[in-house]
Short mmCIF file of C-alpha atoms in Angstrom, two decimals:
data_model
loop_
_atom_site.label_atom_id
_atom_site.label_comp_id
_atom_site.label_asym_id
_atom_site.label_seq_id
_atom_site.Cartn_x
_atom_site.Cartn_y
_atom_site.Cartn_z
CA MET A 1 26.82 6.35 0.05
CA ILE A 2 29.98 4.85 -0.17
CA ASN A 3 29.90 1.85 -2.68
CA ILE A 4 32.09 -1.51 -0.97
CA ASN A 5 32.78 -5.40 -2.16
CA THR A 6 33.53 -8.20 -0.40
CA GLN A 7 37.36 -8.18 0.11
CA GLU A 8 36.83 -3.98 1.57
CA LEU A 9 33.77 -5.62 4.02
CA ILE A 10 35.90 -7.83 5.80
CA ASP A 11 38.70 -5.30 5.42
CA ILE A 12 36.15 -2.43 7.32
CA LEU A 13 35.07 -5.24 9.51
CA ASP A 14 38.54 -5.84 10.51
CA VAL A 15 39.20 -1.65 11.77
CA THR A 16 36.32 -0.72 12.95
CA PRO A 17 35.61 -1.24 16.16
CA SER A 18 32.61 -3.31 17.79
CA CYS A 19 31.16 -0.91 19.69
CA GLN A 20 30.29 0.77 15.59
CA ASN A 21 27.85 -0.78 14.67
CA ILE A 22 27.62 -1.17 10.72
CA MET A 23 24.73 -0.93 8.19
CA LEU A 24 25.09 -2.92 4.84
CA VAL A 25 22.94 -1.90 1.96
CA GLY A 26 22.22 -4.12 -0.84
CA ARG A 27 19.77 -6.62 -3.29
CA HIS A 28 18.68 -9.84 -1.68
CA GLY A 29 20.67 -12.96 -2.53
CA ILE A 30 24.12 -11.48 -2.45
CA GLY A 31 25.81 -13.36 0.39
CA LYS A 32 25.65 -10.71 2.88
CA SER A 33 25.13 -13.04 6.04
CA GLN A 34 27.25 -15.78 4.60
CA ILE A 35 30.37 -14.14 4.35
CA LEU A 36 29.63 -12.33 7.93
CA THR A 37 29.00 -16.21 8.76
CA ASP A 38 31.70 -17.24 7.58
CA TYR A 39 34.55 -14.39 8.66
CA TYR A 40 33.23 -14.62 11.96
CA GLU A 41 33.11 -18.22 12.85
CA LYS A 42 36.88 -18.53 11.41
CA LYS A 43 37.28 -16.04 14.25
CA GLY A 44 35.41 -18.13 17.00
CA MET A 45 32.42 -15.96 17.58
CA ARG A 46 29.04 -16.70 16.97
CA VAL A 47 26.63 -14.69 14.70
CA VAL A 48 23.21 -14.98 15.84
CA VAL A 49 20.59 -13.75 12.47
CA LEU A 50 17.24 -11.89 12.76
CA PHE A 51 14.63 -11.44 10.21
CA LEU A 52 13.67 -7.92 11.28
CA GLY A 53 10.76 -8.09 8.43
CA GLN A 54 9.13 -11.59 10.11
CA MET A 55 8.47 -10.54 13.40
CA SER A 56 5.52 -8.83 14.55
CA ASP A 57 6.05 -7.61 17.32
CA PRO A 58 8.87 -6.51 20.27
CA GLY A 59 8.15 -9.39 22.40
CA ASP A 60 9.82 -11.16 19.36
CA LEU A 61 12.82 -9.54 19.95
CA ILE A 62 12.98 -8.87 23.56
CA GLY A 63 11.57 -11.89 25.24
CA LEU A 64 8.59 -12.62 26.64
CA PRO A 65 7.37 -10.75 29.76
CA VAL A 66 7.27 -13.18 33.15
CA ARG A 67 6.37 -11.45 37.14
CA ASN A 68 9.25 -11.24 38.97
CA GLY A 69 7.84 -12.99 42.25
CA GLU A 70 10.10 -10.95 44.70
CA GLU A 71 10.00 -7.72 43.58
CA GLY A 72 6.34 -7.98 42.26
CA LYS A 73 7.65 -6.14 39.23
CA THR A 74 7.75 -8.11 35.36
CA ASP A 75 10.84 -9.15 34.37
CA PHE A 76 11.33 -10.23 30.38
CA MET A 77 12.81 -13.86 29.51
CA PRO A 78 15.77 -13.99 27.94
CA PRO A 79 15.19 -14.49 23.91
CA TYR A 80 16.72 -17.66 22.30
CA TRP A 81 19.04 -16.28 21.19
CA PHE A 82 20.43 -13.84 23.31
CA PRO A 83 23.94 -15.06 24.52
CA THR A 84 23.73 -15.82 28.56
CA ASP A 85 27.66 -17.69 28.66
CA GLY A 86 28.80 -13.99 28.39
CA LYS A 87 30.70 -14.13 25.19
CA PRO A 88 30.22 -11.85 22.51
CA VAL A 89 28.20 -12.33 19.78
CA VAL A 90 27.66 -11.10 15.99
CA LEU A 91 23.89 -9.84 16.28
CA PHE A 92 22.80 -9.51 12.36
CA LEU A 93 19.93 -8.00 11.84
CA ASP A 94 19.06 -9.22 8.38
CA GLU A 95 15.59 -6.94 6.27
CA LEU A 96 16.07 -3.61 9.08
CA ASN A 97 13.59 -1.90 6.69
CA ARG A 98 10.79 -4.48 5.75
CA ALA A 99 10.20 -4.27 9.87
CA ARG A 100 7.14 -3.24 11.68
CA PRO A 101 7.65 0.09 13.41
CA GLU A 102 7.08 -1.29 16.48
CA VAL A 103 10.46 -2.92 16.43
CA LEU A 104 11.84 -0.50 15.35
CA GLN A 105 12.39 0.77 17.96
CA THR A 106 13.54 -1.25 20.54
CA ILE A 107 16.42 -1.34 17.59
CA MET A 108 17.41 2.20 18.66
CA ASP A 109 18.10 0.37 22.24
CA LEU A 110 19.86 -2.03 21.20
CA ALA A 111 21.97 0.02 18.51
CA LEU A 112 23.04 2.95 21.40
CA ASN A 113 23.14 1.18 24.15
CA ARG A 114 24.30 -2.24 23.07
CA LYS A 115 21.20 -3.88 25.45
CA LEU A 116 17.51 -5.45 25.69
CA ALA A 117 15.02 -4.76 27.78
CA GLY A 118 18.25 -3.15 30.66
CA ARG A 119 19.51 -6.58 29.65
CA SER A 120 23.44 -5.70 28.60
CA LEU A 121 25.07 -7.60 25.49
CA PRO A 122 28.63 -8.87 26.26
CA GLU A 123 31.49 -6.83 25.85
CA GLY A 124 32.96 -6.80 22.76
CA SER A 125 29.52 -7.76 20.42
CA ARG A 126 29.03 -6.49 17.41
CA ILE A 127 25.49 -5.41 15.21
CA ILE A 128 25.46 -5.25 11.49
CA SER A 129 21.52 -4.98 10.14
CA ALA A 130 20.97 -5.49 6.37
CA VAL A 131 19.09 -3.25 4.24
CA ASN A 132 16.84 -3.86 1.00
CA ASP A 133 17.62 -1.41 -1.71
CA GLY A 134 14.90 -1.37 -4.61
CA GLU A 135 11.40 -0.63 -6.31
CA GLU A 136 11.22 -3.74 -5.98
CA TYR A 137 10.57 -4.32 -1.61
CA GLN A 138 8.29 -3.34 0.63
CA LEU A 139 10.74 -1.49 3.09
CA THR A 140 9.43 0.59 5.57
CA ASP A 141 10.90 3.82 5.77
CA LEU A 142 13.92 4.51 8.67
CA ASP A 143 14.21 7.22 10.89
CA PRO A 144 17.07 9.28 10.13
CA ALA A 145 18.20 9.24 14.29
CA LEU A 146 18.27 5.24 13.89
CA VAL A 147 20.20 5.10 10.41
CA SER A 148 22.98 7.89 12.72
CA ARG A 149 23.89 5.28 14.86
CA PHE A 150 24.90 2.54 11.90
CA ASN A 151 27.88 3.55 10.10
CA VAL A 152 26.49 2.62 6.07
CA TYR A 153 27.95 1.60 3.44
CA CYS A 154 26.59 0.17 -0.24
CA PHE A 155 27.47 -3.26 -0.13
CA CYS A 156 27.74 -4.21 -4.22
CA PRO A 157 30.67 -8.24 -3.72
CA THR A 158 32.24 -8.72 -7.55
CA VAL A 159 31.76 -11.65 -9.86
CA ALA A 160 35.35 -12.45 -9.35
CA GLU A 161 35.48 -12.69 -6.03
CA TRP A 162 31.40 -14.76 -5.82
CA LEU A 163 33.02 -16.91 -8.39
CA LEU A 164 36.34 -17.78 -6.13
CA TRP A 165 34.02 -18.21 -3.24
CA ALA A 166 31.68 -20.55 -5.72
CA SER A 167 35.06 -22.64 -6.70
CA ARG A 168 35.95 -23.21 -3.34
CA SER A 169 32.82 -23.68 -2.09
CA GLY A 170 32.32 -26.90 -4.31
CA ILE A 171 29.74 -25.46 -6.53
CA ASP A 172 29.44 -27.18 -9.47
CA GLN A 173 31.92 -26.29 -12.60
CA ARG A 174 29.45 -26.02 -15.06
CA VAL A 175 27.57 -23.19 -12.76
CA VAL A 176 31.13 -21.66 -12.36
CA ASP A 177 32.21 -21.73 -16.06
CA PHE A 178 28.29 -20.14 -16.90
CA LEU A 179 28.97 -16.90 -14.46
CA GLY A 180 32.21 -16.29 -15.28
CA GLU A 181 31.33 -16.69 -19.43
CA SER A 182 28.15 -14.32 -19.06
CA SER A 183 28.27 -12.82 -15.58
CA VAL A 184 25.49 -10.69 -16.85
CA TRP A 185 23.16 -13.22 -15.26
CA LEU A 186 25.06 -13.35 -11.61
CA ASP A 187 22.31 -10.61 -10.45
CA GLY A 188 19.72 -11.34 -13.00
CA GLU A 189 20.08 -8.17 -14.46
CA GLU A 190 19.14 -9.07 -17.82
CA GLY A 191 15.85 -11.07 -16.50
CA LYS A 192 14.09 -8.17 -15.25
CA GLY A 193 10.82 -6.16 -17.05
CA ARG A 194 11.00 -9.37 -19.68
CA GLN A 195 7.63 -11.34 -18.37
CA ALA A 196 4.33 -10.20 -17.67
CA ASP A 197 3.92 -8.43 -13.83
CA THR A 198 2.16 -10.83 -11.49
CA GLY A 199 4.58 -10.29 -8.50
CA LEU A 200 6.04 -13.79 -9.23
CA ASP A 201 8.38 -13.97 -11.32
CA LYS A 202 11.99 -15.16 -11.04
CA THR A 203 15.71 -13.20 -11.89
CA PRO A 204 18.99 -15.10 -10.75
CA ASP A 205 20.48 -14.00 -7.53
CA ARG A 206 23.63 -15.49 -5.91
CA ARG A 207 21.57 -17.43 -3.97
CA ALA A 208 19.67 -19.17 -6.41
CA TRP A 209 22.84 -20.16 -8.07
CA HIS A 210 23.77 -22.05 -5.28
CA LYS A 211 20.81 -24.13 -5.63
CA VAL A 212 21.38 -24.52 -9.18
CA SER A 213 24.19 -25.92 -8.12
CA ASP A 214 22.72 -28.62 -5.13
CA ILE A 215 20.14 -29.83 -7.90
CA ILE A 216 22.78 -30.53 -10.64
CA LYS A 217 26.01 -31.42 -9.19
CA ASP A 218 25.01 -35.14 -9.14
CA SER A 219 23.52 -34.93 -12.71
CA PRO A 220 26.93 -34.91 -15.16
CA SER A 221 24.15 -34.75 -17.69
CA LEU A 222 21.25 -32.18 -17.83
CA GLY A 223 17.89 -33.17 -19.42
CA ALA A 224 14.06 -30.93 -20.24
CA ILE A 225 12.58 -31.23 -16.70
CA HIS A 226 16.73 -30.15 -15.44
CA GLY A 227 16.32 -26.73 -17.21
CA LYS A 228 12.81 -26.83 -16.36
CA THR A 229 13.74 -27.32 -12.62
CA ILE A 230 16.33 -24.61 -13.11
CA ALA A 231 13.77 -21.70 -14.45
CA GLY A 232 12.23 -22.35 -11.45
CA ILE A 233 14.60 -20.88 -9.43
CA VAL A 234 16.26 -17.97 -11.96
CA GLY A 235 13.68 -17.72 -14.56
CA VAL A 236 13.05 -18.45 -18.26
CA PRO A 237 15.86 -16.80 -19.53
CA ALA A 238 18.27 -16.99 -17.18
CA ALA A 239 17.73 -21.10 -16.88
CA ALA A 240 18.06 -21.18 -21.02
CA SER A 241 20.93 -19.56 -21.29
CA PHE A 242 23.02 -22.36 -18.98
CA MET A 243 21.62 -24.69 -20.47
CA ALA A 244 22.71 -23.54 -23.92
CA SER A 245 26.08 -22.92 -22.39
CA VAL A 246 26.21 -26.00 -20.81
CA ALA A 247 25.07 -28.05 -24.41
CA GLU A 248 27.43 -26.19 -26.56
CA ASN A 249 30.12 -26.81 -23.43
CA ARG A 250 32.28 -23.25 -25.37
CA ILE A 251 35.02 -22.29 -22.80
CA VAL A 252 37.75 -24.57 -21.48
CA SER A 253 37.68 -25.57 -17.94
CA GLY A 254 41.23 -23.99 -15.44
CA VAL A 255 41.16 -27.76 -14.72
CA ASP A 256 41.96 -29.62 -17.98
CA VAL A 257 44.31 -26.57 -19.26
CA LEU A 258 46.09 -27.40 -15.91
CA LEU A 259 45.83 -31.39 -16.09
CA ASP A 260 44.95 -32.52 -19.67
CA PHE A 261 46.84 -29.23 -21.97
CA ASP A 262 47.62 -31.64 -25.13
CA ARG A 263 43.66 -32.28 -25.56
CA VAL A 264 42.70 -29.15 -24.85
CA GLU A 265 45.62 -27.03 -26.77
CA PRO A 266 44.02 -26.77 -30.38
CA THR A 267 41.00 -25.51 -28.78
CA LEU A 268 42.71 -23.25 -26.87
CA ALA A 269 44.94 -22.49 -30.21
CA ALA A 270 40.87 -21.14 -31.83
CA TYR A 271 40.38 -18.79 -28.90
CA ARG A 272 40.38 -15.01 -29.17
CA ILE A 273 41.20 -12.86 -26.64
CA HIS A 274 37.70 -12.79 -24.74
CA GLN A 275 37.58 -16.55 -24.43
CA LEU A 276 41.10 -16.54 -23.41
CA SER A 277 40.65 -14.21 -20.89
CA GLN A 278 37.57 -15.84 -19.18
CA VAL A 279 40.29 -18.99 -19.14
CA ASN A 280 42.57 -17.12 -17.36
CA GLU A 281 40.42 -16.33 -14.91
CA ALA A 282 39.46 -19.97 -14.53
CA LEU A 283 43.18 -20.47 -14.26
CA PHE A 284 43.46 -18.33 -11.63
CA ARG A 285 40.37 -19.41 -9.83
CA THR A 286 41.29 -23.11 -9.79
CA LEU A 287 44.78 -22.16 -8.71
CA GLU A 288 43.05 -20.62 -5.35
CA SER A 289 40.70 -23.10 -4.53
CA SER A 290 43.60 -25.61 -4.43
CA GLY A 291 41.82 -26.77 -7.42
CA ILE A 292 45.04 -29.11 -7.85
CA ALA A 293 45.84 -32.30 -6.41
CA PRO A 294 49.69 -31.70 -4.44
CA SER A 295 50.65 -34.74 -6.46
CA ASP A 296 49.37 -32.87 -9.48
CA LYS A 297 51.34 -30.20 -9.38
CA ALA A 298 54.18 -31.02 -11.43
CA VAL A 299 52.04 -31.71 -14.61
CA ALA A 300 49.39 -28.84 -13.85
CA ALA A 301 53.45 -26.69 -13.36
CA SER A 302 53.96 -28.18 -16.59
CA ASN A 303 50.74 -27.59 -18.39
CA LEU A 304 50.79 -23.61 -17.09
CA LYS A 305 54.24 -23.18 -19.24
CA LYS A 306 52.89 -24.73 -22.42
CA TYR A 307 48.90 -22.56 -21.62
CA ILE A 308 51.27 -18.97 -21.66
CA SER A 309 53.97 -20.29 -24.05
CA LEU A 310 50.83 -20.36 -26.64
CA THR A 311 49.26 -17.15 -25.28
CA SER A 312 51.90 -14.76 -25.54
CA LYS A 313 52.35 -15.83 -28.94
CA SER A 314 48.79 -15.83 -30.42
CA GLN A 315 47.54 -13.63 -28.58
CA LYS A 316 49.89 -11.24 -26.74
CA GLU A 317 46.63 -9.46 -25.03
CA SER A 318 45.87 -12.11 -22.92
CA MET A 319 49.15 -11.39 -21.34
CA ALA A 320 48.39 -8.35 -20.20
CA HIS A 321 44.81 -10.48 -19.19
CA PHE A 322 47.25 -12.52 -16.89
CA ALA A 323 49.00 -10.24 -15.58
CA SER A 324 46.40 -8.05 -14.43
CA LEU A 325 45.23 -11.16 -12.33
CA PHE A 326 48.14 -11.80 -11.08
CA THR A 327 48.69 -7.91 -9.81
CA SER A 328 45.30 -7.51 -8.58
CA GLY A 329 45.39 -8.97 -4.99
CA LEU A 330 42.70 -11.55 -4.95
CA TYR A 331 44.39 -14.81 -6.21
CA PRO A 332 47.11 -14.74 -3.53
CA GLU A 333 47.57 -19.03 -3.39
CA ALA A 334 47.51 -18.80 -6.95
CA VAL A 335 50.43 -16.27 -7.13
CA ALA A 336 52.13 -18.29 -4.92
CA PHE A 337 51.94 -21.49 -7.45
CA ILE A 338 53.10 -19.56 -9.71
CA ILE A 339 56.20 -17.72 -7.99
CA THR A 340 57.40 -21.18 -6.71
CA GLU A 341 56.21 -24.22 -9.71
CA THR A 342 56.99 -21.94 -12.20
CA PRO A 343 59.18 -19.04 -11.80
CA GLU A 344 59.35 -18.80 -15.90
CA VAL A 345 56.01 -18.31 -16.06
CA TYR A 346 56.75 -14.95 -13.55
CA ASP A 347 59.65 -14.17 -15.04
CA ASN A 348 58.06 -13.79 -18.71
CA MET A 349 55.36 -11.92 -17.45
CA MET A 350 58.20 -9.06 -15.79
CA GLU A 351 59.46 -9.01 -18.42
CA TYR A 352 56.46 -8.31 -20.81
CA VAL A 353 55.41 -5.75 -17.91
CA ASN A 354 58.28 -4.52 -18.18
CA GLN A 355 58.13 -3.82 -21.72
CA ILE A 356 54.63 -2.00 -21.79
#
């Protein structure tokens, strides 16, 4: 199975005809439905999310039967979500492999013929399904005939993509900084297998960190009750690591570098390459997510030049990392800012690259 990240998923959606169905395989809470909803709503298409694992029988999907008074036959009332205006929709079938076998039989006709109980989806509609993968889930084996109706991809969004989305979406900066520094906690790998097997143990995922942000965003300082609250969302080990990181406040933020460089310069001067790499990523995220107001552009440009001058002298590897972010393709707005507002930085970076 081929692995794809968020940008590759968007590129695949762009090139795949709507008549071809797509299946995304991955853990829960990694943002599948959010990414699809954001992408298609920008195109003016309605996204209908159906949680198949919650459906008890096919009637939940195809609608309720009614008697046709004229013909004396049984018809089905269209379900609440079915498009009756003729406009195409994106049908997102979540938890496909948690659905009951009788519901999956209904999906077979939908995936092949774009029909439910004889009623066709509008032309141009797209069907995308998501399945959970892992031993921790109670799953239903999928019929190979059903799987054959989908183009199948293992969806593995990168940490950098999530952090950029988080910066753009107003996720609390303390959450972004912590996960930028300790990305192992983003999807919970570090927290697996550390607690008693009760079936209710919490481990982190991307949805959970969004919840953490919502809870702390109006709290300038975090206390013991915040730690306990967060532990109930991401688990005890991840919460302890997050609270310790916030208390230590170790890594300078991108906003601080761009708007208050003189204050943080002594701290930056003492940083090693792994810390400067985190600052570099924070800088690109800040510039990409419009974290700098237009009135502050001149100050930000001046401070960025100071930062590059400082780090290129003390830590040349930092310039190499900065250049790799510049050419990664993930930060087009940041690249535009560097080229137009700080051409000296661009020239210095290109000169460094040419010397390698």
